Amino acid sequence: MAEERDLVTFAAALAEEVRDRALGDSAGAEFTENAFVEIVSEHLADIGMFDNPVVCFHQGRFGAGGVRLNGYAVPDDGERLDLLVAIFEGGTDQRTVPTADVARIGSQAARALQAAARGDQEQMERASDAYAMMRRIAELLEGGVHEARVFVLTDGLSAARGLEPQTIGNVSVTFEIYDLRRLMRTMATGQTREIIEIDLAAMGLQPIPCVAMPASGGEFESYLAIFPGEALYRMYEEFGPRLLEYNVRAFLQATGKVNRGIRDTLRDEPHHFMAYNNGISVTVDEITTEAATDGLKITGFRGLQIVNGGQTTASIHRARKRERLDISHIHVAAKITRLPSDSVEEMVPKISRFANTQNVIQEADFSANEPYHIAIERLSKTIWAPGERSRWFYERSRGQYQTAMNIEGTTPARMRAFRDRTPPGQKFSKTDLARALNSWGRLPHVVSGGTQKNFVAFMRSLREQRGASWEPDEAYFREAVAQIILFAAAQRIVRQEAFPAYRANIVCYLLAYLSHRTGGRMLLDEIWRGQGISAGLEALLRSWSHGVDRQIQESAAGRNVTEWCKKEACWTGLRNLDLAVSNPLPPEWGSASVASGGAGPELAAPDAHAAAACMRLPAETWFALHLWGRRTGTLAEWQAGIAHTLSSYASGGWTRSPTPKQATHGVRILEIAREKGFDPFLPADVARMQVEDG
């Protein structure tokens, strides 16, 4: 049977990817089970099953039973909790997982809610990821979360398609089971969504009257319909964010948030809702209809996606479920387009973009088919690493590496040749790229927000700075890979230092701090040429990693450290650290490449120290120096101007670094200020008082 053969192939490919991830430098992949959960959870986040997954293993006791978790996920609105747990053995055999085992492991994950509510985490090691996870769960329960889902992930085959819901305290717990077969159906195709099948009668809904648009000789079919509000509510209740194609989901972020205008209309003027609302645009793979005496009616959909109107749908759901509003009189106009399967990935983003051109959804149209990603993939196929023996493989869409290996590796010898030419350690994805570049771009708080949120932020910034049609060149590609090499080195160092918690945060903050201290200027070309970092830079990062860890935890001041790392204030405090640098400086330190791809002036070691000294001060202090210098006449007009310029750089988060001359003059300004009794290193409020007194 074809599906069984596909299952064997998929199992082997998944096992290979898990091994590659576990052997690589991916943060948190300390053993193959975590690597498996990472890979699956990243995909489930891609298709909208949950948001912001955090992989973290915990096993303990609760009463006479066990507690087991492999991670959790929380949407931005914090109104639901998703728990991840794995049944993983590795290998390529399609073993069967008994339903009793699935139920037992699922219950152990659900039992974590009881353990967290009882405060069991307070007996755990505070500086551990498991403690942070359990504390976060406790905080959500204290905040009134009433819904939880347990995702049982397994590389085996299970006959269980669901488990009986549970009620734990005030929390309703439901279960989702992803076994090998279901994972294949959602992962192996390379699609960014899970196929949704809707039978209106099975859901207790009436057929929906529609009008079929006359065929225009093309390959698309279009229908116009009016969806009852109850139908949209029921669909969203069952399928949630899976109804929203990735681009729209990325824009909405927290899909449960209610647009204020939509909510007010639902509550105050439901009879005017259809007149005020723009309606929704829907795409389907298949649509089933029936002819009735009163016209054509829709009875079901396959592959339904709401590509425009996600907020309308989520708001109706929230109004009905949370606010108990009557939606019996709510109707929504819908345009339905049936797309051929080979056109979905190309057409859905365009329909989303053009369906409502004034909608901000355009900002989140970050599909793999953007010119930027196509160009990166093209460059990865033409640029050889130094020595011309291997290339870096850009996986523009999930599964491309495995597909390419299957196509080219038809014999063991060809398989070895493929892996030598494109080693698994030289494979990187869109989210890997965004994570490395945003860390080097001094946005560790954004990176800490999670893979998908960081990717959206990265693409939005890229569009704002470069434009939607900009394509990178070879120099950009080499520097981007150098930053990926830096990120991987930081991951390896942090893992080797055996920090008990917050490793992913330490990595991105460590790389951001390195970028900050060097003014964003390092010999990235040297890293590219060496395909690694020097012993000197490795030793420096190893030393700095402990200072970064201390600062993150101390600045949290009792707050949840994982959540604190998502705040810009965490980065603001850390970049003011004055961690010791080595003497001599690492060979990569101090020269001409800037992360954005443009060239910057060379910085010798003294200039690098001067830039770092200037960049330790906040914008308020530089502005206070500017005012003080002008009012007292202590600084020349041009010196006061430099202080003002440095203030503007600081207010922008030092994304622009001082030039060597600016840095040298900045240090001299600080010396003058100290000589005259103005201490620029005092807190900003004291500095302002000095200005007023001056």
PDB file of C-alpha atoms in Angstrom, residues 556-660:
ATOM      1  CA  ALA A 556      14.951  39.438  36.956  1.00  0.00           C
ATOM      2  CA  ALA A 557      14.725  40.287  40.661  1.00  0.00           C
ATOM      3  CA  GLY A 558      12.367  37.446  41.503  1.00  0.00           C
ATOM      4  CA  ARG A 559      10.386  37.612  38.272  1.00  0.00           C
ATOM      5  CA  ASN A 560       9.984  34.618  35.990  1.00  0.00           C
ATOM      6  CA  VAL A 561      13.360  34.621  34.223  1.00  0.00           C
ATOM      7  CA  THR A 562      12.061  33.159  30.973  1.00  0.00           C
ATOM      8  CA  GLU A 563       9.430  35.895  30.707  1.00  0.00           C
ATOM      9  CA  TRP A 564      11.897  38.572  31.852  1.00  0.00           C
ATOM     10  CA  CYS A 565      14.228  37.680  28.980  1.00  0.00           C
ATOM     11  CA  LYS A 566      11.471  38.710  26.556  1.00  0.00           C
ATOM     12  CA  LYS A 567      11.538  42.279  27.875  1.00  0.00           C
ATOM     13  CA  GLU A 568      13.679  44.987  26.324  1.00  0.00           C
ATOM     14  CA  ALA A 569      14.550  46.134  29.840  1.00  0.00           C
ATOM     15  CA  CYS A 570      16.474  42.887  30.303  1.00  0.00           C
ATOM     16  CA  TRP A 571      18.654  43.722  27.300  1.00  0.00           C
ATOM     17  CA  THR A 572      19.006  47.352  28.384  1.00  0.00           C
ATOM     18  CA  GLY A 573      20.496  46.240  31.690  1.00  0.00           C
ATOM     19  CA  LEU A 574      22.768  43.606  30.213  1.00  0.00           C
ATOM     20  CA  ARG A 575      24.345  45.789  27.538  1.00  0.00           C
ATOM     21  CA  ASN A 576      25.635  48.106  30.268  1.00  0.00           C
ATOM     22  CA  LEU A 577      27.811  45.315  31.661  1.00  0.00           C
ATOM     23  CA  ASP A 578      31.545  45.856  31.489  1.00  0.00           C
ATOM     24  CA  LEU A 579      32.793  42.302  31.158  1.00  0.00           C
ATOM     25  CA  ALA A 580      36.541  41.921  30.822  1.00  0.00           C
ATOM     26  CA  VAL A 581      38.031  41.426  27.370  1.00  0.00           C
ATOM     27  CA  SER A 582      41.075  39.342  26.629  1.00  0.00           C
ATOM     28  CA  ASN A 583      44.511  40.747  25.892  1.00  0.00           C
ATOM     29  CA  PRO A 584      45.288  40.361  23.087  1.00  0.00           C
ATOM     30  CA  LEU A 585      41.846  40.653  21.585  1.00  0.00           C
ATOM     31  CA  PRO A 586      40.546  37.716  19.526  1.00  0.00           C
ATOM     32  CA  PRO A 587      41.685  37.951  15.894  1.00  0.00           C
ATOM     33  CA  GLU A 588      38.084  38.401  14.680  1.00  0.00           C
ATOM     34  CA  TRP A 589      37.613  41.488  16.856  1.00  0.00           C
ATOM     35  CA  GLY A 590      37.539  44.981  15.509  1.00  0.00           C
ATOM     36  CA  SER A 591      37.257  45.098  11.748  1.00  0.00           C
ATOM     37  CA  ALA A 592      35.156  45.816   8.870  1.00  0.00           C
ATOM     38  CA  SER A 593      31.866  43.968   8.540  1.00  0.00           C
ATOM     39  CA  VAL A 594      28.570  45.152   9.852  1.00  0.00           C
ATOM     40  CA  ALA A 595      25.784  42.656  10.403  1.00  0.00           C
ATOM     41  CA  SER A 596      23.384  44.378   8.050  1.00  0.00           C
ATOM     42  CA  GLY A 597      25.663  43.616   5.142  1.00  0.00           C
ATOM     43  CA  GLY A 598      27.163  47.075   4.715  1.00  0.00           C
ATOM     44  CA  ALA A 599      30.817  47.873   5.298  1.00  0.00           C
ATOM     45  CA  GLY A 600      31.848  49.825   8.353  1.00  0.00           C
ATOM     46  CA  PRO A 601      35.079  51.563   9.250  1.00  0.00           C
ATOM     47  CA  GLU A 602      37.857  49.505  10.726  1.00  0.00           C
ATOM     48  CA  LEU A 603      38.282  49.526  14.482  1.00  0.00           C
ATOM     49  CA  ALA A 604      41.667  48.844  15.972  1.00  0.00           C
ATOM     50  CA  ALA A 605      41.740  47.516  19.534  1.00  0.00           C
ATOM     51  CA  PRO A 606      41.921  50.982  21.209  1.00  0.00           C
ATOM     52  CA  ASP A 607      39.029  52.200  19.045  1.00  0.00           C
ATOM     53  CA  ALA A 608      37.008  49.118  19.957  1.00  0.00           C
ATOM     54  CA  HIS A 609      37.526  49.866  23.666  1.00  0.00           C
ATOM     55  CA  ALA A 610      36.507  53.497  23.076  1.00  0.00           C
ATOM     56  CA  ALA A 611      33.332  52.453  21.259  1.00  0.00           C
ATOM     57  CA  ALA A 612      32.454  50.010  24.024  1.00  0.00           C
ATOM     58  CA  ALA A 613      32.954  52.745  26.665  1.00  0.00           C
ATOM     59  CA  CYS A 614      30.600  55.083  24.787  1.00  0.00           C
ATOM     60  CA  MET A 615      27.982  52.377  24.250  1.00  0.00           C
ATOM     61  CA  ARG A 616      27.749  51.557  27.944  1.00  0.00           C
ATOM     62  CA  LEU A 617      25.971  54.862  28.573  1.00  0.00           C
ATOM     63  CA  PRO A 618      22.224  55.301  28.019  1.00  0.00           C
ATOM     64  CA  ALA A 619      20.687  57.954  25.795  1.00  0.00           C
ATOM     65  CA  GLU A 620      19.640  60.076  28.795  1.00  0.00           C
ATOM     66  CA  THR A 621      23.228  60.460  29.998  1.00  0.00           C
ATOM     67  CA  TRP A 622      24.590  61.452  26.589  1.00  0.00           C
ATOM     68  CA  PHE A 623      21.783  63.964  26.195  1.00  0.00           C
ATOM     69  CA  ALA A 624      22.523  65.317  29.689  1.00  0.00           C
ATOM     70  CA  LEU A 625      26.177  65.708  28.675  1.00  0.00           C
ATOM     71  CA  HIS A 626      25.078  67.547  25.534  1.00  0.00           C
ATOM     72  CA  LEU A 627      22.959  70.018  27.518  1.00  0.00           C
ATOM     73  CA  TRP A 628      25.562  70.428  30.265  1.00  0.00           C
ATOM     74  CA  GLY A 629      28.339  71.076  27.776  1.00  0.00           C
ATOM     75  CA  ARG A 630      26.355  73.707  25.872  1.00  0.00           C
ATOM     76  CA  ARG A 631      24.952  75.507  28.926  1.00  0.00           C
ATOM     77  CA  THR A 632      28.234  75.716  30.785  1.00  0.00           C
ATOM     78  CA  GLY A 633      30.414  76.228  27.725  1.00  0.00           C
ATOM     79  CA  THR A 634      32.692  73.464  28.999  1.00  0.00           C
ATOM     80  CA  LEU A 635      32.370  71.547  25.735  1.00  0.00           C
ATOM     81  CA  ALA A 636      33.064  73.011  22.342  1.00  0.00           C
ATOM     82  CA  GLU A 637      30.030  73.265  20.097  1.00  0.00           C
ATOM     83  CA  TRP A 638      31.226  70.309  17.993  1.00  0.00           C
ATOM     84  CA  GLN A 639      31.816  68.209  21.138  1.00  0.00           C
ATOM     85  CA  ALA A 640      28.289  68.938  22.382  1.00  0.00           C
ATOM     86  CA  GLY A 641      27.088  67.925  18.931  1.00  0.00           C
ATOM     87  CA  ILE A 642      28.893  64.583  19.177  1.00  0.00           C
ATOM     88  CA  ALA A 643      27.278  63.986  22.582  1.00  0.00           C
ATOM     89  CA  HIS A 644      23.902  64.684  20.984  1.00  0.00           C
ATOM     90  CA  THR A 645      24.668  62.279  18.125  1.00  0.00           C
ATOM     91  CA  LEU A 646      25.689  59.548  20.553  1.00  0.00           C
ATOM     92  CA  SER A 647      22.443  60.164  22.452  1.00  0.00           C
ATOM     93  CA  SER A 648      20.468  59.469  19.275  1.00  0.00           C
ATOM     94  CA  TYR A 649      22.486  56.298  18.633  1.00  0.00           C
ATOM     95  CA  ALA A 650      21.795  55.131  22.188  1.00  0.00           C
ATOM     96  CA  SER A 651      18.068  55.858  21.944  1.00  0.00           C
ATOM     97  CA  GLY A 652      17.991  53.599  18.885  1.00  0.00           C
ATOM     98  CA  GLY A 653      19.452  50.744  20.913  1.00  0.00           C
ATOM     99  CA  TRP A 654      22.930  51.277  19.436  1.00  0.00           C
ATOM    100  CA  THR A 655      21.823  49.613  16.216  1.00  0.00           C
ATOM    101  CA  ARG A 656      24.161  52.205  14.704  1.00  0.00           C
ATOM    102  CA  SER A 657      27.605  52.208  16.263  1.00  0.00           C
ATOM    103  CA  PRO A 658      29.925  55.196  16.755  1.00  0.00           C
ATOM    104  CA  THR A 659      32.705  55.643  14.230  1.00  0.00           C
ATOM    105  CA  PRO A 660      36.307  55.486  15.487  1.00  0.00           C
TER     106      PRO A 660
END
